[in-house]
Amino acid sequence: MRGGYPHRARYAGNAASARGTADGFRRPRWAARVVYDRRVVLFLVERTVSLPLAEAWRRLTEWPRHGAVVPLTRVTVVTPPPTGVGTVFVAHTGVGPLSFADPMEVTLWRPPGADGPGLCRLEKRGEVVRGWAELEVRPGPGGRARVVWREEIGIRFLPRLFDGVVHAVSRRVFGRAADRLLTMA
């Protein structure tokens, strides 16, 4: 494969069967196999808090609260409650003309319960920011809650040179957001 990050590509089975497409165009062999190939930054934030699992989950998944803790951001939930698979919300970040919308959709919704930890997966569907986020709440040591926030973020138009900066800033901003969300009642 030319360019990109071949080690980050995911392949979809037999290339020969995927070459003919519904739109009638014939793709090169390598393009038929590549389902996913873009530059992204992956980061992880982990916290252990003295909260019951259900309360940690509630604090992390009340989407408008994220606007109160992420700088220059407000969050609007587009779909009616309750939150579940298919819920869509938009984080508007920036000031004036230097702002963008970051629409997200809940694609997995499994609150914590007696059957195991909670897991929520969000798909970022914006024009500027792409990727996904997973929020996991599971039992931690001493009856506390263990929170894991994983996120893959790709920013359109941003050169590869800035990947390290995006990683460091994202980890810091979302780490602080997780801390604030978990401490706000």
mmCIF file of C-alpha atoms in Angstrom:
data_model
loop_
_atom_site.group_PDB
_atom_site.id
_atom_site.type_symbol
_atom_site.label_atom_id
_atom_site.label_comp_id
_atom_site.label_asym_id
_atom_site.label_seq_id
_atom_site.Cartn_x
_atom_site.Cartn_y
_atom_site.Cartn_z
ATOM 1 C CA MET A 1 0.000 0.000 0.000
ATOM 2 C CA ARG A 2 1.292 3.455 -0.827
ATOM 3 C CA GLY A 3 1.489 6.180 1.816
ATOM 4 C CA GLY A 4 -0.571 6.241 4.971
ATOM 5 C CA TYR A 5 -0.014 3.881 7.831
ATOM 6 C CA PRO A 6 -0.335 0.323 6.526
ATOM 7 C CA HIS A 7 0.092 -1.059 10.050
ATOM 8 C CA ARG A 8 -3.126 0.730 11.060
ATOM 9 C CA ALA A 9 -5.177 -0.604 8.161
ATOM 10 C CA ARG A 10 -7.835 -3.216 8.791
ATOM 11 C CA TYR A 11 -8.586 -5.621 5.992
ATOM 12 C CA ALA A 12 -11.948 -7.011 4.957
ATOM 13 C CA GLY A 13 -11.289 -10.524 3.725
ATOM 14 C CA ASN A 14 -10.604 -11.569 0.158
ATOM 15 C CA ALA A 15 -9.527 -8.641 -2.027
ATOM 16 C CA ALA A 16 -10.672 -10.275 -5.271
ATOM 17 C CA SER A 17 -14.280 -10.520 -4.070
ATOM 18 C CA ALA A 18 -14.348 -6.880 -2.941
ATOM 19 C CA ARG A 19 -12.962 -5.353 -6.150
ATOM 20 C CA GLY A 20 -16.254 -5.055 -8.014
ATOM 21 C CA THR A 21 -18.396 -2.439 -6.282
ATOM 22 C CA ALA A 22 -22.022 -1.365 -6.411
ATOM 23 C CA ASP A 23 -21.074 2.008 -7.934
ATOM 24 C CA GLY A 24 -19.581 0.208 -10.958
ATOM 25 C CA PHE A 25 -16.008 1.415 -10.455
ATOM 26 C CA ARG A 26 -13.165 -1.044 -10.345
ATOM 27 C CA ARG A 27 -10.777 -0.383 -7.465
ATOM 28 C CA PRO A 28 -7.068 -1.280 -7.407
ATOM 29 C CA ARG A 29 -6.363 -4.525 -5.516
ATOM 30 C CA TRP A 30 -4.856 -2.753 -2.505
ATOM 31 C CA ALA A 31 -7.787 -0.304 -2.237
ATOM 32 C CA ALA A 32 -10.324 -3.124 -2.167
ATOM 33 C CA ARG A 33 -8.733 -4.575 0.974
ATOM 34 C CA VAL A 34 -8.407 -1.364 2.938
ATOM 35 C CA VAL A 35 -11.425 -0.568 5.029
ATOM 36 C CA TYR A 36 -9.707 1.883 7.324
ATOM 37 C CA ASP A 37 -6.550 3.862 6.760
ATOM 38 C CA ARG A 38 -6.192 7.322 8.219
ATOM 39 C CA ARG A 39 -3.907 9.057 10.625
ATOM 40 C CA VAL A 40 -5.184 8.947 14.174
ATOM 41 C CA VAL A 41 -4.033 9.520 17.711
ATOM 42 C CA LEU A 42 -5.026 6.982 20.335
ATOM 43 C CA PHE A 43 -4.961 7.896 24.017
ATOM 44 C CA LEU A 44 -6.045 6.366 27.282
ATOM 45 C CA VAL A 45 -7.134 7.956 30.563
ATOM 46 C CA GLU A 46 -7.658 5.803 33.681
ATOM 47 C CA ARG A 47 -9.005 6.830 37.066
ATOM 48 C CA THR A 48 -10.044 5.015 40.250
ATOM 49 C CA VAL A 49 -12.702 6.872 42.259
ATOM 50 C CA SER A 50 -14.601 6.350 45.501
ATOM 51 C CA LEU A 51 -17.980 6.110 43.816
ATOM 52 C CA PRO A 52 -20.446 3.288 43.213
ATOM 53 C CA LEU A 53 -20.355 2.032 39.604
ATOM 54 C CA ALA A 54 -23.818 3.417 38.802
ATOM 55 C CA GLU A 55 -22.906 6.901 40.033
ATOM 56 C CA ALA A 56 -19.597 7.001 38.137
ATOM 57 C CA TRP A 57 -21.502 5.886 35.013
ATOM 58 C CA ARG A 58 -24.156 8.588 35.475
ATOM 59 C CA ARG A 59 -21.561 11.313 35.930
ATOM 60 C CA LEU A 60 -19.690 10.285 32.770
ATOM 61 C CA THR A 61 -22.685 9.747 30.498
ATOM 62 C CA GLU A 62 -24.803 12.817 31.161
ATOM 63 C CA TRP A 63 -23.612 14.449 27.947
ATOM 64 C CA PRO A 64 -24.434 18.140 28.669
ATOM 65 C CA ARG A 65 -22.103 17.945 31.714
ATOM 66 C CA HIS A 66 -19.178 17.493 29.291
ATOM 67 C CA GLY A 67 -19.752 21.055 28.053
ATOM 68 C CA ALA A 68 -19.196 22.328 31.579
ATOM 69 C CA VAL A 69 -15.776 20.676 31.885
ATOM 70 C CA VAL A 70 -14.221 20.833 28.385
ATOM 71 C CA PRO A 71 -12.892 24.321 27.600
ATOM 72 C CA LEU A 72 -14.787 26.395 25.014
ATOM 73 C CA THR A 73 -17.344 23.616 24.499
ATOM 74 C CA ARG A 74 -21.090 23.276 24.821
ATOM 75 C CA VAL A 75 -22.956 20.015 24.285
ATOM 76 C CA THR A 76 -26.446 19.627 22.834
ATOM 77 C CA VAL A 77 -28.286 16.300 22.868
ATOM 78 C CA VAL A 78 -30.171 15.983 19.577
ATOM 79 C CA THR A 79 -32.253 12.870 20.255
ATOM 80 C CA PRO A 80 -34.874 12.480 22.998
ATOM 81 C CA PRO A 81 -34.000 10.714 26.278
ATOM 82 C CA PRO A 82 -33.162 8.203 27.561
ATOM 83 C CA THR A 83 -29.606 7.693 26.336
ATOM 84 C CA GLY A 84 -29.021 4.446 24.484
ATOM 85 C CA VAL A 85 -27.798 3.099 21.162
ATOM 86 C CA GLY A 86 -28.632 5.707 18.530
ATOM 87 C CA THR A 87 -28.457 8.723 20.845
ATOM 88 C CA VAL A 88 -26.839 11.640 19.009
ATOM 89 C CA PHE A 89 -25.274 14.689 20.592
ATOM 90 C CA VAL A 90 -23.099 17.507 19.280
ATOM 91 C CA ALA A 91 -20.167 19.148 21.030
ATOM 92 C CA HIS A 92 -19.672 22.675 19.682
ATOM 93 C CA THR A 93 -16.091 23.747 20.378
ATOM 94 C CA GLY A 94 -14.405 27.078 19.742
ATOM 95 C CA VAL A 95 -15.212 30.770 19.605
ATOM 96 C CA GLY A 96 -17.047 32.544 16.789
ATOM 97 C CA PRO A 97 -15.759 31.682 13.317
ATOM 98 C CA LEU A 98 -13.014 29.536 14.852
ATOM 99 C CA SER A 99 -15.412 26.844 15.993
ATOM 100 C CA PHE A 100 -16.617 23.469 14.784
ATOM 101 C CA ALA A 101 -19.286 20.906 15.528
ATOM 102 C CA ASP A 102 -18.286 17.437 16.715
ATOM 103 C CA PRO A 103 -21.375 15.208 16.286
ATOM 104 C CA MET A 104 -21.253 11.877 18.098
ATOM 105 C CA GLU A 105 -23.506 8.843 18.128
ATOM 106 C CA VAL A 106 -23.796 6.197 20.833
ATOM 107 C CA THR A 107 -23.155 2.865 19.104
ATOM 108 C CA LEU A 108 -22.831 0.666 22.211
ATOM 109 C CA TRP A 109 -24.665 1.240 25.473
ATOM 110 C CA ARG A 110 -24.211 -1.256 28.278
ATOM 111 C CA PRO A 111 -24.645 0.320 31.741
ATOM 112 C CA PRO A 112 -22.880 -1.403 34.650
ATOM 113 C CA GLY A 113 -24.896 -3.961 36.510
ATOM 114 C CA ALA A 114 -24.707 -7.271 38.283
ATOM 115 C CA ASP A 115 -23.686 -8.881 34.984
ATOM 116 C CA GLY A 116 -20.516 -6.826 34.604
ATOM 117 C CA PRO A 117 -18.867 -3.489 33.876
ATOM 118 C CA GLY A 118 -20.452 -0.656 31.929
ATOM 119 C CA LEU A 119 -19.282 0.259 28.443
ATOM 120 C CA CYS A 120 -20.348 3.060 26.129
ATOM 121 C CA ARG A 121 -18.900 3.550 22.645
ATOM 122 C CA LEU A 122 -19.269 6.797 20.741
ATOM 123 C CA GLU A 123 -18.544 7.281 17.044
ATOM 124 C CA LYS A 124 -17.390 10.767 16.075
ATOM 125 C CA ARG A 125 -19.042 11.708 12.791
ATOM 126 C CA GLY A 126 -17.896 15.285 12.271
ATOM 127 C CA GLU A 127 -16.266 17.013 9.323
ATOM 128 C CA VAL A 128 -13.263 18.088 11.403
ATOM 129 C CA VAL A 129 -12.917 15.479 14.146
ATOM 130 C CA ARG A 130 -13.298 11.757 13.416
ATOM 131 C CA GLY A 131 -12.743 8.632 15.469
ATOM 132 C CA TRP A 132 -14.361 7.009 18.460
ATOM 133 C CA ALA A 133 -14.391 7.059 22.245
ATOM 134 C CA GLU A 134 -15.106 4.337 24.779
ATOM 135 C CA LEU A 135 -16.075 5.006 28.367
ATOM 136 C CA GLU A 136 -15.801 1.988 30.628
ATOM 137 C CA VAL A 137 -16.755 1.762 34.301
ATOM 138 C CA ARG A 138 -15.809 -1.428 36.138
ATOM 139 C CA PRO A 139 -15.228 -2.538 39.742
ATOM 140 C CA GLY A 140 -11.948 -1.305 41.185
ATOM 141 C CA PRO A 141 -10.005 -2.104 44.331
ATOM 142 C CA GLY A 142 -11.707 -1.614 47.692
ATOM 143 C CA GLY A 143 -15.218 -1.266 46.291
ATOM 144 C CA ARG A 144 -14.255 1.775 44.225
ATOM 145 C CA ALA A 145 -15.017 2.357 40.542
ATOM 146 C CA ARG A 146 -12.330 2.045 37.871
ATOM 147 C CA VAL A 147 -12.935 4.373 34.916
ATOM 148 C CA VAL A 148 -11.215 3.868 31.572
ATOM 149 C CA TRP A 149 -11.602 6.480 28.795
ATOM 150 C CA ARG A 150 -10.114 5.350 25.466
ATOM 151 C CA GLU A 151 -10.264 7.599 22.466
ATOM 152 C CA GLU A 152 -9.049 7.548 18.910
ATOM 153 C CA ILE A 153 -9.052 10.998 17.404
ATOM 154 C CA GLY A 154 -8.241 12.141 13.909
ATOM 155 C CA ILE A 155 -8.285 15.826 13.027
ATOM 156 C CA ARG A 156 -8.828 16.596 9.384
ATOM 157 C CA PHE A 157 -6.381 18.966 7.690
ATOM 158 C CA LEU A 158 -3.872 18.727 10.543
ATOM 159 C CA PRO A 159 -0.413 17.602 9.359
ATOM 160 C CA ARG A 160 1.175 14.473 10.813
ATOM 161 C CA LEU A 161 3.782 16.691 12.430
ATOM 162 C CA PHE A 162 1.207 17.632 15.093
ATOM 163 C CA ASP A 163 0.237 14.085 16.155
ATOM 164 C CA GLY A 164 2.397 14.286 19.291
ATOM 165 C CA VAL A 165 0.837 17.608 20.278
ATOM 166 C CA VAL A 166 -2.689 16.274 19.642
ATOM 167 C CA HIS A 167 -1.914 13.236 21.807
ATOM 168 C CA ALA A 168 -0.518 15.280 24.705
ATOM 169 C CA VAL A 169 -3.255 17.923 24.605
ATOM 170 C CA SER A 170 -6.051 15.345 24.224
ATOM 171 C CA ARG A 171 -4.797 13.284 27.151
ATOM 172 C CA ARG A 172 -4.536 16.370 29.324
ATOM 173 C CA VAL A 173 -7.884 17.923 28.337
ATOM 174 C CA PHE A 174 -9.866 14.680 28.575
ATOM 175 C CA GLY A 175 -8.029 13.578 31.710
ATOM 176 C CA ARG A 176 -9.017 16.836 33.386
ATOM 177 C CA ALA A 177 -12.549 16.478 32.001
ATOM 178 C CA ALA A 178 -12.822 12.971 33.485
ATOM 179 C CA ASP A 179 -11.530 14.246 36.848
ATOM 180 C CA ARG A 180 -14.046 17.108 36.893
ATOM 181 C CA LEU A 181 -16.962 14.970 35.706
ATOM 182 C CA LEU A 182 -16.273 12.396 38.405
ATOM 183 C CA THR A 183 -16.020 15.004 41.199
ATOM 184 C CA MET A 184 -19.100 17.054 40.195
ATOM 185 C CA ALA A 185 -22.233 15.763 41.946
#
